[in-house]
mmCIF file of C-alpha atoms and ligand atoms in Angstrom:
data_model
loop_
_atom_site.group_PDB
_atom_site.id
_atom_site.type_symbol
_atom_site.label_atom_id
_atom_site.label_comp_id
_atom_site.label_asym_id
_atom_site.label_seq_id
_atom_site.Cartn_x
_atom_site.Cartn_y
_atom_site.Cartn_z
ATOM 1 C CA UNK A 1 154.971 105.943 168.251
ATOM 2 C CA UNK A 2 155.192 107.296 171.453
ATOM 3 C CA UNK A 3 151.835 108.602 171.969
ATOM 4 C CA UNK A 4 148.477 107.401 171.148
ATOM 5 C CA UNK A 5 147.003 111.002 170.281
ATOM 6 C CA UNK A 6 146.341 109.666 166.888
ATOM 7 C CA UNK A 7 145.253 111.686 164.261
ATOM 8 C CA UNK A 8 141.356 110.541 162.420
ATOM 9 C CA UNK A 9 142.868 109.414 159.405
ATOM 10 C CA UNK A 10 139.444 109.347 156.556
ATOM 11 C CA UNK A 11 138.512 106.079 154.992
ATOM 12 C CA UNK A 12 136.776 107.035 151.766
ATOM 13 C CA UNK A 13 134.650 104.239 150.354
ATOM 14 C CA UNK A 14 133.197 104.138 146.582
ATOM 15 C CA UNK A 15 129.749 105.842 145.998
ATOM 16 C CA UNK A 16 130.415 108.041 149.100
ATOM 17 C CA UNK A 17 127.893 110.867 148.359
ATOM 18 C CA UNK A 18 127.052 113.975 149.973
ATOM 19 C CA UNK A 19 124.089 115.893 152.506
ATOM 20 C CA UNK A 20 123.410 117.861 149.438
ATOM 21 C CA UNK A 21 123.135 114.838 147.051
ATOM 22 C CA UNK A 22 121.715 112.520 149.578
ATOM 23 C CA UNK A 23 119.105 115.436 150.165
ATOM 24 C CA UNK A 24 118.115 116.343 146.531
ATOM 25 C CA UNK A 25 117.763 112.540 145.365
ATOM 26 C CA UNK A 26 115.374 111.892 148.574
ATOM 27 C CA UNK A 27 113.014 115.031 147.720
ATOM 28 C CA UNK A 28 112.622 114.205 144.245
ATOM 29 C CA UNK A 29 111.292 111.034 145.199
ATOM 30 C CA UNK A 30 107.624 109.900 144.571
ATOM 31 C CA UNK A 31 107.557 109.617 148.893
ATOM 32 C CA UNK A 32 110.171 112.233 149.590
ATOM 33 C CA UNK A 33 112.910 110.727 152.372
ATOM 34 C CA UNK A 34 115.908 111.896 154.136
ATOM 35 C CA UNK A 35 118.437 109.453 154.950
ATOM 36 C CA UNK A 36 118.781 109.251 159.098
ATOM 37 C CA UNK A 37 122.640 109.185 158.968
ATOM 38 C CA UNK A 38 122.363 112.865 158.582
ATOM 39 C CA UNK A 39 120.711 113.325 161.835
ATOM 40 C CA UNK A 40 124.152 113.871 163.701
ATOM 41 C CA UNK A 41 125.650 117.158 162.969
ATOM 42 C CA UNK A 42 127.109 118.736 166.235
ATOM 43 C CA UNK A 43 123.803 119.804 167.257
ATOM 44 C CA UNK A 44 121.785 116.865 166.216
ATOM 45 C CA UNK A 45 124.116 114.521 167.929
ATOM 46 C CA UNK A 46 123.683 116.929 171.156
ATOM 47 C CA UNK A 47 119.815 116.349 170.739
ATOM 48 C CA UNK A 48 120.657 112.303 170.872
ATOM 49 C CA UNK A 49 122.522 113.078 173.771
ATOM 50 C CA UNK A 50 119.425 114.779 175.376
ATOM 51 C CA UNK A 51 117.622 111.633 173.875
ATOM 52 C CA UNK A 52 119.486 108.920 175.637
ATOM 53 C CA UNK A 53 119.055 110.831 179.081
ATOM 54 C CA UNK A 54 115.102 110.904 178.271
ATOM 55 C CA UNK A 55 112.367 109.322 181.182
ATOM 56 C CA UNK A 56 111.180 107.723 178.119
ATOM 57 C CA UNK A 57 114.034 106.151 176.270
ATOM 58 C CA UNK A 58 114.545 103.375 177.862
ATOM 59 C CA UNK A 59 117.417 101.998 175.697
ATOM 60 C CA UNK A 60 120.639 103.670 176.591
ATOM 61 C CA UNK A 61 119.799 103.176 180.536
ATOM 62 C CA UNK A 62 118.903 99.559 179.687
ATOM 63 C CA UNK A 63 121.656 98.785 177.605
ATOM 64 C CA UNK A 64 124.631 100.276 179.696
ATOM 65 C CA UNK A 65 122.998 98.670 182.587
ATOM 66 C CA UNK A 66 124.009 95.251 180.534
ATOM 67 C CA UNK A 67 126.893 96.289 179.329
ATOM 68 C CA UNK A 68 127.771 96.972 183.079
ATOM 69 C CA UNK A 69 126.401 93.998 184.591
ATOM 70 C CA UNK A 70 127.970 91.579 181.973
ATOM 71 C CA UNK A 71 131.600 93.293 181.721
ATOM 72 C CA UNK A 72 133.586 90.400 182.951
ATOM 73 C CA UNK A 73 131.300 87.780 181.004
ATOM 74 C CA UNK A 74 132.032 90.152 177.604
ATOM 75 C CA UNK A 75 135.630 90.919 178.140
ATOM 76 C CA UNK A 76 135.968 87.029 178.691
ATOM 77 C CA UNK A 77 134.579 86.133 175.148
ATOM 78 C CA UNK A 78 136.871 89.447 173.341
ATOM 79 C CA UNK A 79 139.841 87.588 174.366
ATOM 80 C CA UNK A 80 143.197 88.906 175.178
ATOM 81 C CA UNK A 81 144.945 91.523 173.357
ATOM 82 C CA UNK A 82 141.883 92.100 171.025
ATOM 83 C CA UNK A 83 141.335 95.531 168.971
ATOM 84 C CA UNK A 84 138.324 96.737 169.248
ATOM 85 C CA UNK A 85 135.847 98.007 166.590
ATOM 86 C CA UNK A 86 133.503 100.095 167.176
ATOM 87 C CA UNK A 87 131.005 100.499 164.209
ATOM 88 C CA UNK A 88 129.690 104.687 164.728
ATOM 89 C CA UNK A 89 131.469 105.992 167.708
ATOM 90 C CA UNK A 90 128.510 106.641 169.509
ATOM 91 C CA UNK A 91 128.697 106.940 173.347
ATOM 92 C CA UNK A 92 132.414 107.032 175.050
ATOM 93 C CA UNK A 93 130.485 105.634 178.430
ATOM 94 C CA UNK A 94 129.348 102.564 176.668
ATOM 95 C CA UNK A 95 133.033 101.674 175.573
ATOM 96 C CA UNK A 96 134.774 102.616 178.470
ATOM 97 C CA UNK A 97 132.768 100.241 180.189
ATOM 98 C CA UNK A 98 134.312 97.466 177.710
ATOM 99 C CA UNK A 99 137.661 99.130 177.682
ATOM 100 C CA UNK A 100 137.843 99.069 181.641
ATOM 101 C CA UNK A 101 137.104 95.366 181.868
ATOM 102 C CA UNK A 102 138.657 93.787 178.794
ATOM 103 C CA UNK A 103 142.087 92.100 178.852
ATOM 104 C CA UNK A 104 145.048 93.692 178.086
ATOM 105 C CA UNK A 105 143.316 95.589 174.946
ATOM 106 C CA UNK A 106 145.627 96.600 172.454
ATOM 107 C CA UNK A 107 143.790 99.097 170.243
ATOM 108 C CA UNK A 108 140.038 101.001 170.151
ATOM 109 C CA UNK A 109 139.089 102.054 166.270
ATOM 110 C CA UNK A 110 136.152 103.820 166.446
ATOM 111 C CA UNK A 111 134.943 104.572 163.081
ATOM 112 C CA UNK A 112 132.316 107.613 162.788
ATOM 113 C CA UNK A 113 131.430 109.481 159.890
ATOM 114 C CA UNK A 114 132.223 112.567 161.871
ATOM 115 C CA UNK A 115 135.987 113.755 162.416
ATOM 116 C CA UNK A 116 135.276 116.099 165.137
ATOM 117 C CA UNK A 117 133.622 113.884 166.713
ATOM 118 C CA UNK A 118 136.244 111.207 166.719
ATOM 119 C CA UNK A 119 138.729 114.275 168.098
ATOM 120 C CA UNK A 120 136.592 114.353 170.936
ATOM 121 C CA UNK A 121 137.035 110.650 171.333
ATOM 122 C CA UNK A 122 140.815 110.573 171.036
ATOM 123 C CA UNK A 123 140.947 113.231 173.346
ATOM 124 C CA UNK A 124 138.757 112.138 175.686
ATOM 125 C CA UNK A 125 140.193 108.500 175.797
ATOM 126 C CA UNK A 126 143.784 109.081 175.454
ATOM 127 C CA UNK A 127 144.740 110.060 178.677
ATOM 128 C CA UNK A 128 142.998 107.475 180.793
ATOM 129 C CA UNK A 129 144.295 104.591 178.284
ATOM 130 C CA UNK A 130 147.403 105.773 177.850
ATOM 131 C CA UNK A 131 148.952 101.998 176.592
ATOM 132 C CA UNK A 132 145.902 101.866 174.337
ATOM 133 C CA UNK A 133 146.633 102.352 170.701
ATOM 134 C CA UNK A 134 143.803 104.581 169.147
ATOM 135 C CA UNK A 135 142.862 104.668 165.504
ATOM 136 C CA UNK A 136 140.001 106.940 164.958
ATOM 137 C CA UNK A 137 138.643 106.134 161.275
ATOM 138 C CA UNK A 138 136.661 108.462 159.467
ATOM 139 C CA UNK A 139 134.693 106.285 157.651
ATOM 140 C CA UNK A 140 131.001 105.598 156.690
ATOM 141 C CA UNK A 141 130.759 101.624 158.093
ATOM 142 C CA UNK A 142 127.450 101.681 155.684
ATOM 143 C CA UNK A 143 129.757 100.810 152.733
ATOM 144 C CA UNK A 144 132.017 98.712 152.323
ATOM 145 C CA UNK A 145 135.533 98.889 153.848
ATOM 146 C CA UNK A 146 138.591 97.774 155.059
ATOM 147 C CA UNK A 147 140.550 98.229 157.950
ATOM 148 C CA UNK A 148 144.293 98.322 157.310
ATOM 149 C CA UNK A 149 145.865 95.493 160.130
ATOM 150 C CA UNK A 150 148.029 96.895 163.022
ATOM 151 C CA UNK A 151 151.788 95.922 162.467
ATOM 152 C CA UNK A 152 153.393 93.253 164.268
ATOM 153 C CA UNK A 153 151.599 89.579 165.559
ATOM 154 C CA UNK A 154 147.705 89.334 164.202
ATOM 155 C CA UNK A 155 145.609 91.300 166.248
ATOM 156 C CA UNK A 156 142.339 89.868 167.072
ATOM 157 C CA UNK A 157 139.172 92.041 166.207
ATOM 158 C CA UNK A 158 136.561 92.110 168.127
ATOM 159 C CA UNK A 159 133.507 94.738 166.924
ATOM 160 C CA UNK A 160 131.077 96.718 168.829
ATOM 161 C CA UNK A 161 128.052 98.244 167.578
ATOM 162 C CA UNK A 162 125.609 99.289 170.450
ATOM 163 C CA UNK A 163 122.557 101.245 170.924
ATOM 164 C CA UNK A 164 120.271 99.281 168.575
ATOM 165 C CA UNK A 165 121.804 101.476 165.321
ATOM 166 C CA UNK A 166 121.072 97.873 163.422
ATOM 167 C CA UNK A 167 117.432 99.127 163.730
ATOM 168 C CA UNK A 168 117.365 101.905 161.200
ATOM 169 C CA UNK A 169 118.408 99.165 158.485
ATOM 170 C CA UNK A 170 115.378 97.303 156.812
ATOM 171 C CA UNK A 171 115.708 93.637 157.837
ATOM 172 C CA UNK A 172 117.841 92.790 154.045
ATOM 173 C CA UNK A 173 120.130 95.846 154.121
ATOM 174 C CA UNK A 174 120.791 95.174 157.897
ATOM 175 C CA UNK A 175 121.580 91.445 157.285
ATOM 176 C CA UNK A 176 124.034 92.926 154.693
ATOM 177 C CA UNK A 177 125.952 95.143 156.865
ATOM 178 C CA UNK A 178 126.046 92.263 159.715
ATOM 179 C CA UNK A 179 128.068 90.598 156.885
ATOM 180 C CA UNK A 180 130.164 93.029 155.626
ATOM 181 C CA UNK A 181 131.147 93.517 159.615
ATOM 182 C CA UNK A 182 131.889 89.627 159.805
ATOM 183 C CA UNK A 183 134.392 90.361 156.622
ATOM 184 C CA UNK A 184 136.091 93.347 158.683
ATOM 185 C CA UNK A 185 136.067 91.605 161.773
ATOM 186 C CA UNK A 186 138.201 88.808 159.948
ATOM 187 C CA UNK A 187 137.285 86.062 162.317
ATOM 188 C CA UNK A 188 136.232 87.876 165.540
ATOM 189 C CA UNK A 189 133.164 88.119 167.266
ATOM 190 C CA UNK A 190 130.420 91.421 167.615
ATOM 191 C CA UNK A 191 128.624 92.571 170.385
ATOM 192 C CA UNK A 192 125.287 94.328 169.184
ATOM 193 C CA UNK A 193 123.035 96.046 171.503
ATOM 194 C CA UNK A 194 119.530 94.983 170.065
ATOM 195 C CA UNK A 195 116.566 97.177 170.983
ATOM 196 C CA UNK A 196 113.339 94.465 171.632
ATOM 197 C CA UNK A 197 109.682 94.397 170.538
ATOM 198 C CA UNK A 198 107.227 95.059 173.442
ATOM 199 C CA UNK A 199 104.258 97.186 174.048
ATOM 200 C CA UNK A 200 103.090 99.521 171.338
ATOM 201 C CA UNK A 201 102.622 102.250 173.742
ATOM 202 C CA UNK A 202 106.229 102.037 175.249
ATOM 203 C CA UNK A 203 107.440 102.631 171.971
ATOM 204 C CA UNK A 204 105.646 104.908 171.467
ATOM 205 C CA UNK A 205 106.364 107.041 174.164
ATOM 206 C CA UNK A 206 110.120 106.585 173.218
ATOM 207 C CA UNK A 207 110.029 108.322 170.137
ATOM 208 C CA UNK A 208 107.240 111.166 171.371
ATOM 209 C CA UNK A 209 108.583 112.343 174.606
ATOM 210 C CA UNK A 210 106.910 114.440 176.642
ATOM 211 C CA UNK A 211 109.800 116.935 176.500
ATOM 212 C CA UNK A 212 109.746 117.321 172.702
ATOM 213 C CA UNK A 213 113.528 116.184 172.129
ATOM 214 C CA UNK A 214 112.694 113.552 169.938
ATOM 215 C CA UNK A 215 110.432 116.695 167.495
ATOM 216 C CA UNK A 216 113.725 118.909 167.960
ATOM 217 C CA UNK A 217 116.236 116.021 166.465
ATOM 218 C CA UNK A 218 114.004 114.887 163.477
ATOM 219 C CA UNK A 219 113.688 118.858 162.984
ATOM 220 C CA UNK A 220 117.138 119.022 162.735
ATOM 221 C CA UNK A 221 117.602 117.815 159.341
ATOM 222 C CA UNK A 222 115.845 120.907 158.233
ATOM 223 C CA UNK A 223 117.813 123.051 160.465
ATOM 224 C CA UNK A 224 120.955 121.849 159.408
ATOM 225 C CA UNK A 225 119.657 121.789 155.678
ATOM 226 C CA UNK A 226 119.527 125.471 155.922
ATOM 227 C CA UNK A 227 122.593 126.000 157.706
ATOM 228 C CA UNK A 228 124.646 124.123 155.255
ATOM 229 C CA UNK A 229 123.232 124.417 152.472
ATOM 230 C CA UNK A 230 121.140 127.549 152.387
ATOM 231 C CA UNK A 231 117.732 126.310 151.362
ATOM 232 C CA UNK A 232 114.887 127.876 153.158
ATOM 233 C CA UNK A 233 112.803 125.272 155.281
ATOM 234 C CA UNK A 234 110.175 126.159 157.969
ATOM 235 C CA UNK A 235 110.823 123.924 160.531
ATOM 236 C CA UNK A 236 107.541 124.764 162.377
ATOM 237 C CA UNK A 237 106.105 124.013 158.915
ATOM 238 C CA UNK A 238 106.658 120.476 159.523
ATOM 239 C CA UNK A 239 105.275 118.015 162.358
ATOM 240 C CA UNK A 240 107.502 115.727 163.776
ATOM 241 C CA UNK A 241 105.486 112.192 163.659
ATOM 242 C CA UNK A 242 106.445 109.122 164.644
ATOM 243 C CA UNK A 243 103.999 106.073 164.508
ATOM 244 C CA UNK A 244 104.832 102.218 165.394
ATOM 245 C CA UNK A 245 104.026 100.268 162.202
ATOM 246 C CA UNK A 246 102.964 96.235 163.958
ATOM 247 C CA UNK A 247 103.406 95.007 161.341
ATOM 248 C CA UNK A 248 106.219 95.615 160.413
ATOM 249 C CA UNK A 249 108.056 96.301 163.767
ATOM 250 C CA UNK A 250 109.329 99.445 163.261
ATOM 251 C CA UNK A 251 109.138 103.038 164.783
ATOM 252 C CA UNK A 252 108.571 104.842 161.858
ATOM 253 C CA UNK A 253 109.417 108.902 161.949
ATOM 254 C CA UNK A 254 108.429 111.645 159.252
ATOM 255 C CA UNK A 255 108.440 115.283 158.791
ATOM 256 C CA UNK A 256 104.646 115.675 158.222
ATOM 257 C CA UNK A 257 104.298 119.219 155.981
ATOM 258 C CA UNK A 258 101.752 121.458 157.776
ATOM 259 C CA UNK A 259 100.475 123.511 154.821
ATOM 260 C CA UNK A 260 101.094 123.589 150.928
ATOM 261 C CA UNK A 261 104.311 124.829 151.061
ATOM 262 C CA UNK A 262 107.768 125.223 148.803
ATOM 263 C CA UNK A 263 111.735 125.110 149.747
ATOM 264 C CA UNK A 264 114.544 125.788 147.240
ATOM 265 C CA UNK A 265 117.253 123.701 148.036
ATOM 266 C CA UNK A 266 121.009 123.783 145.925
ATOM 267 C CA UNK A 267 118.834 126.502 143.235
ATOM 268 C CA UNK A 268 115.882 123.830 142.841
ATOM 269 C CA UNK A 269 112.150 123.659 144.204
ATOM 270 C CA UNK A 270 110.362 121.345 146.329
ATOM 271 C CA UNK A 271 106.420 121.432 146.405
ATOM 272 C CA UNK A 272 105.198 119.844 149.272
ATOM 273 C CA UNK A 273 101.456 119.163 149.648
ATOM 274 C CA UNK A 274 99.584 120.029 153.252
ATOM 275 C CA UNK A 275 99.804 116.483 155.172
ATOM 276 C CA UNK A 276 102.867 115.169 152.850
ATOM 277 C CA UNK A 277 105.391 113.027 154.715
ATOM 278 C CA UNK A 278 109.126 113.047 154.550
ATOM 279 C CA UNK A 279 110.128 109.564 155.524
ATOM 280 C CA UNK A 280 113.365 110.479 158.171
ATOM 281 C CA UNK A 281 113.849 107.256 159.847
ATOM 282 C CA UNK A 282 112.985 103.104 160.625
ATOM 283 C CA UNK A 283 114.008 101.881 163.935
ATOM 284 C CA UNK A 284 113.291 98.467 163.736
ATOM 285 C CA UNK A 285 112.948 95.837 166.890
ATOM 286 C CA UNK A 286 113.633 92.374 166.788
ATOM 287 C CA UNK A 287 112.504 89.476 169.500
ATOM 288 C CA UNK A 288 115.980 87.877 170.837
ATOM 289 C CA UNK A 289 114.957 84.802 168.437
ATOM 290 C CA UNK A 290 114.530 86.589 165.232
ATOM 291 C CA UNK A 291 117.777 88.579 165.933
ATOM 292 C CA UNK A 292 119.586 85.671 166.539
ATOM 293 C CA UNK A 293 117.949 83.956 163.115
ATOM 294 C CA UNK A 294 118.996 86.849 161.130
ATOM 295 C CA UNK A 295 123.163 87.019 162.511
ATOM 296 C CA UNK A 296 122.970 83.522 161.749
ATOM 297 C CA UNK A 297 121.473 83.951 158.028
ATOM 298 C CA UNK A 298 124.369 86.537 158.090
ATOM 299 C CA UNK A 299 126.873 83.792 158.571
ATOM 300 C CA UNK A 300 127.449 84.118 162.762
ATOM 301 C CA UNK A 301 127.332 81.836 165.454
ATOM 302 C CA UNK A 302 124.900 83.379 167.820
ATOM 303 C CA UNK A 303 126.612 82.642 170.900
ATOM 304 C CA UNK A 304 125.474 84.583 174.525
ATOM 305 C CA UNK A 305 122.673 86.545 174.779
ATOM 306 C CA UNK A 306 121.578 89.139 177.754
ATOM 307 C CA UNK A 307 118.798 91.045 178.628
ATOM 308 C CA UNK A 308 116.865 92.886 181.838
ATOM 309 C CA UNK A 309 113.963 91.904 183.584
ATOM 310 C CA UNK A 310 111.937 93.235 181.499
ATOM 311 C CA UNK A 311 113.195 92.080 178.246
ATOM 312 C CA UNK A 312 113.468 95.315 176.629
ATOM 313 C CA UNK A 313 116.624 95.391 175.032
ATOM 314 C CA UNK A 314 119.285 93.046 174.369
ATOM 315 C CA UNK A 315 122.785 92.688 173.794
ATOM 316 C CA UNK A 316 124.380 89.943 171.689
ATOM 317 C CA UNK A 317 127.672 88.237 171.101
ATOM 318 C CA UNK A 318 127.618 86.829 167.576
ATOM 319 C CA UNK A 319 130.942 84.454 167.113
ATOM 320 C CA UNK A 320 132.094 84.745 163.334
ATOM 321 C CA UNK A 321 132.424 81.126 162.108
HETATM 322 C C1 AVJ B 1 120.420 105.681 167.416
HETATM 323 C C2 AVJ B 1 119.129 104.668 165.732
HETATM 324 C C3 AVJ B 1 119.289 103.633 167.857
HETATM 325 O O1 AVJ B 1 116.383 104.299 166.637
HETATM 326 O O2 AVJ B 1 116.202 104.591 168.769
HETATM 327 C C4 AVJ B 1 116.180 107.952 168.809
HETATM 328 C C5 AVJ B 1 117.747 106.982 167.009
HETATM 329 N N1 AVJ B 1 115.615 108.242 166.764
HETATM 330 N N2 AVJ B 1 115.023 108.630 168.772
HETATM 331 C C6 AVJ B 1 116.763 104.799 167.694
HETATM 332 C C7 AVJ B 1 116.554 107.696 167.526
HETATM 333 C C8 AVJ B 1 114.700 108.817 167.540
HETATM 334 C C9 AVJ B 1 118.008 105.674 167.695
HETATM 335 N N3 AVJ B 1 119.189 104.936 167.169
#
C-alpha cells in the first residue's frame, strides 16, 4: 500500500439495529427512552463540539490538559510500534496529542459508528502522519467485535477511549464493555479519560449551560427524528432537563413533554402525558478508587492514574493482565 488514505471499511456486529428500531422500542416503553448513541448525527456531533468549548464543561479542557501534560509518561507505557485503538473517534485533538508523542506508532483505528465522520478523520490525519497506517472501522464498539490483526510481526494494541464516554454505561453494562475492550485489545493496555464526582452544583452547571447548548443537543434527537424519519415532534414541546441523581452518581438528562401531546413516528402514535419524561442519557462519575475497583473487577491491572488540581477528571492506564 502506498498510501494510508484508507477507505472506512464497516464492521457489522450481530443485533446491530437501527434509529428507527432503537426509537420505536424506547417509546413504547412503560418510561419512554432514547438511546444516547443517537445523539451524534452531523449536527448533533457539531452541538458536542460547541459542548466541549462550553465555560461550563469542564471535561474536555481538563482532560486534554492531562493528556498534554502526561504525553511522554503515556507514550512510555503504549510501547513502541503499538496500534492504537480508539473506541468512538471522538476528538482528532485528543489523539494527535498521543499520536505526536508516542513511539514509532504503527497504526491509528478509530472505530465510530459514523463513516463520514471517520472520512473526516482519515483526511484530516493522513497528511500529517503520513508513515501512519490508518484503519478507520465503522463499527458500533457497544457490541461485540473483532479487529482483524495487521499483517506481518504482532502488533501491539494499545486502546483509547477518552472523554468520560464510559459514563453513559450503568456501572454492569460499563464493566462489560471494559471487558470486551480487554478481549480486543488482546493483551494491551487502555487509557480512559474518567469524568470525577464533585460538587452537585458543578455538575450541574455542566449539563445546563448558560448558553443553552446542552437543551439544543438533547433536542436533537427529535430534530433528527423528523429529519430521518419523518415523524412530527415539537421540539419546543419538550424541556430539556437534566438533574444530578446523588445517589446514584449520575447526570441524568430527559426530554420533559410540555403539554399532552402526540407524534407519529414510522405510521404509529405516541401519547405523551404533560410532564412525561423521555429518559435520553446517564453520565455517570466515578471517584479515582471506585474506577479503579471496577477495571479491576473487569479483569485490568489498574496501573497510573492522573488528575488536575482540582480532581475533576481523570485519566487512567489500565494494564490488561
Ligand atoms: C460524551 C458522554 C462524555 O456525558 O458528559 C455532554 C455527553 N451530554 N453534555 C457527557 C454530554 C451532555 C458527554 N459524553
Amino acid at each position: 500500500m502506498d498510501t494510508n488514505l484508507a477507505r472506512p471499511q464497516t464492521i457489522a456486529s450481530p443485533g446491530q439495529n437501527s434509529f428507527a428500531d432503537s426509537l420505536l422500542n424506547g417509546l413504547r416503553k412503560s418510561s419512554k427512552e432514547i438511546a444516547c448513541k443517537y445523539f451524534y448525527d452531523e449536527a448533533g456531533s457539531r452541538l458536542f463540539d460547541a459542548i466541549c468549548d462550553l465555560p461550563e464543561y469542564y471535561q474536555t479542557r481538563t482532560e486534554m490538559a492531562l493528556l498534554a501534560r502526561h504525553a511522554a509518561e503515556i507514550a512510555a507505557l503504549m510501547g513502541d510500534g503499538a496500534e492504537i485503538v480508539e473506541f468512538g473517534a471522538g476528538s482528532l485533538r485528543k489523539v494527535r496529542i498521543l499520536l505526536d508523542a508516542a513511539r514509532n506508532p504503527r497504526a491509528y483505528t478509530p472505530l465510530d459508528i459514523s463513516g463520514d465522520y471517520l472520512r473526516h478523520v482519515v483526511r484530516s490525519l493522513a497528511a500529517d502522519y503520513p508513515a501512519l497506517i490508518l484503519r478507520p472501522l465503522v463499527a458500533d464498539f457497544t457490541l461485540p467485535l473483532e479487529i482483524p490483526h495487521l499483517p506481518g510481526a504482532d502488533t501491539p494494541r494499545a486502546g483509547f477511549f477518552p472523554g468520560s464516554t464510559i459514563g453513559n454505561f450503568k456501572p454492569d453494562a460499563a464493566m462489560a464493555l471494559l471487558r470486551r475492550m480487554r478481549a480486543t485489545l488482546g493483551g494491551g493496555g487502555l487509557l480512559i479519560g474518567v469524568d470525577l464526582v464533585k460538587d452537585p452544583a458543578r455538575l450541574h452547571a455542566a449539563y445546563n449551560d448558560a448558553a443553552g447548548i446542552t437543551a439544543l443537543f438533547n433536542k436533537n434527537l427529535l430534530v433528527r427524528a423528523n429529519r430521518e424519519l419523518g415523524a412530527d415532534f415539537d421540539p419546543d414541546g419538550f424541556a430539556h432537563y437534566a438533574p444530578y441523581n446523588a445517589a446514584a452518581h449520575r447526570i441524568e438528562m430527559y426530554l420533559v413533554s410540555l403539554k399532552r401531546q402526540s407524534v407519529t413516528l414510522c405510521g404509529q402514535r405516541f401519547e405523551f402525558a404533560q410532564g412525561e419524561p423521555v429518559h435520553t442519557e446517564d453520565s455517570h462519575k466515578y471517584t479515582i478508587e471506585s474506577f479503579r475497583e471496577m477495571a479491576a473487577r473487569a479483569g485490568f491491572n489498574p496501573r497510573a492514574v492522573w488528575t488536575d488540581q482540582d480532581r475533576l477528571f481523570s485519566v487512567h492506564w489500565l494494564e490488561s493482565r
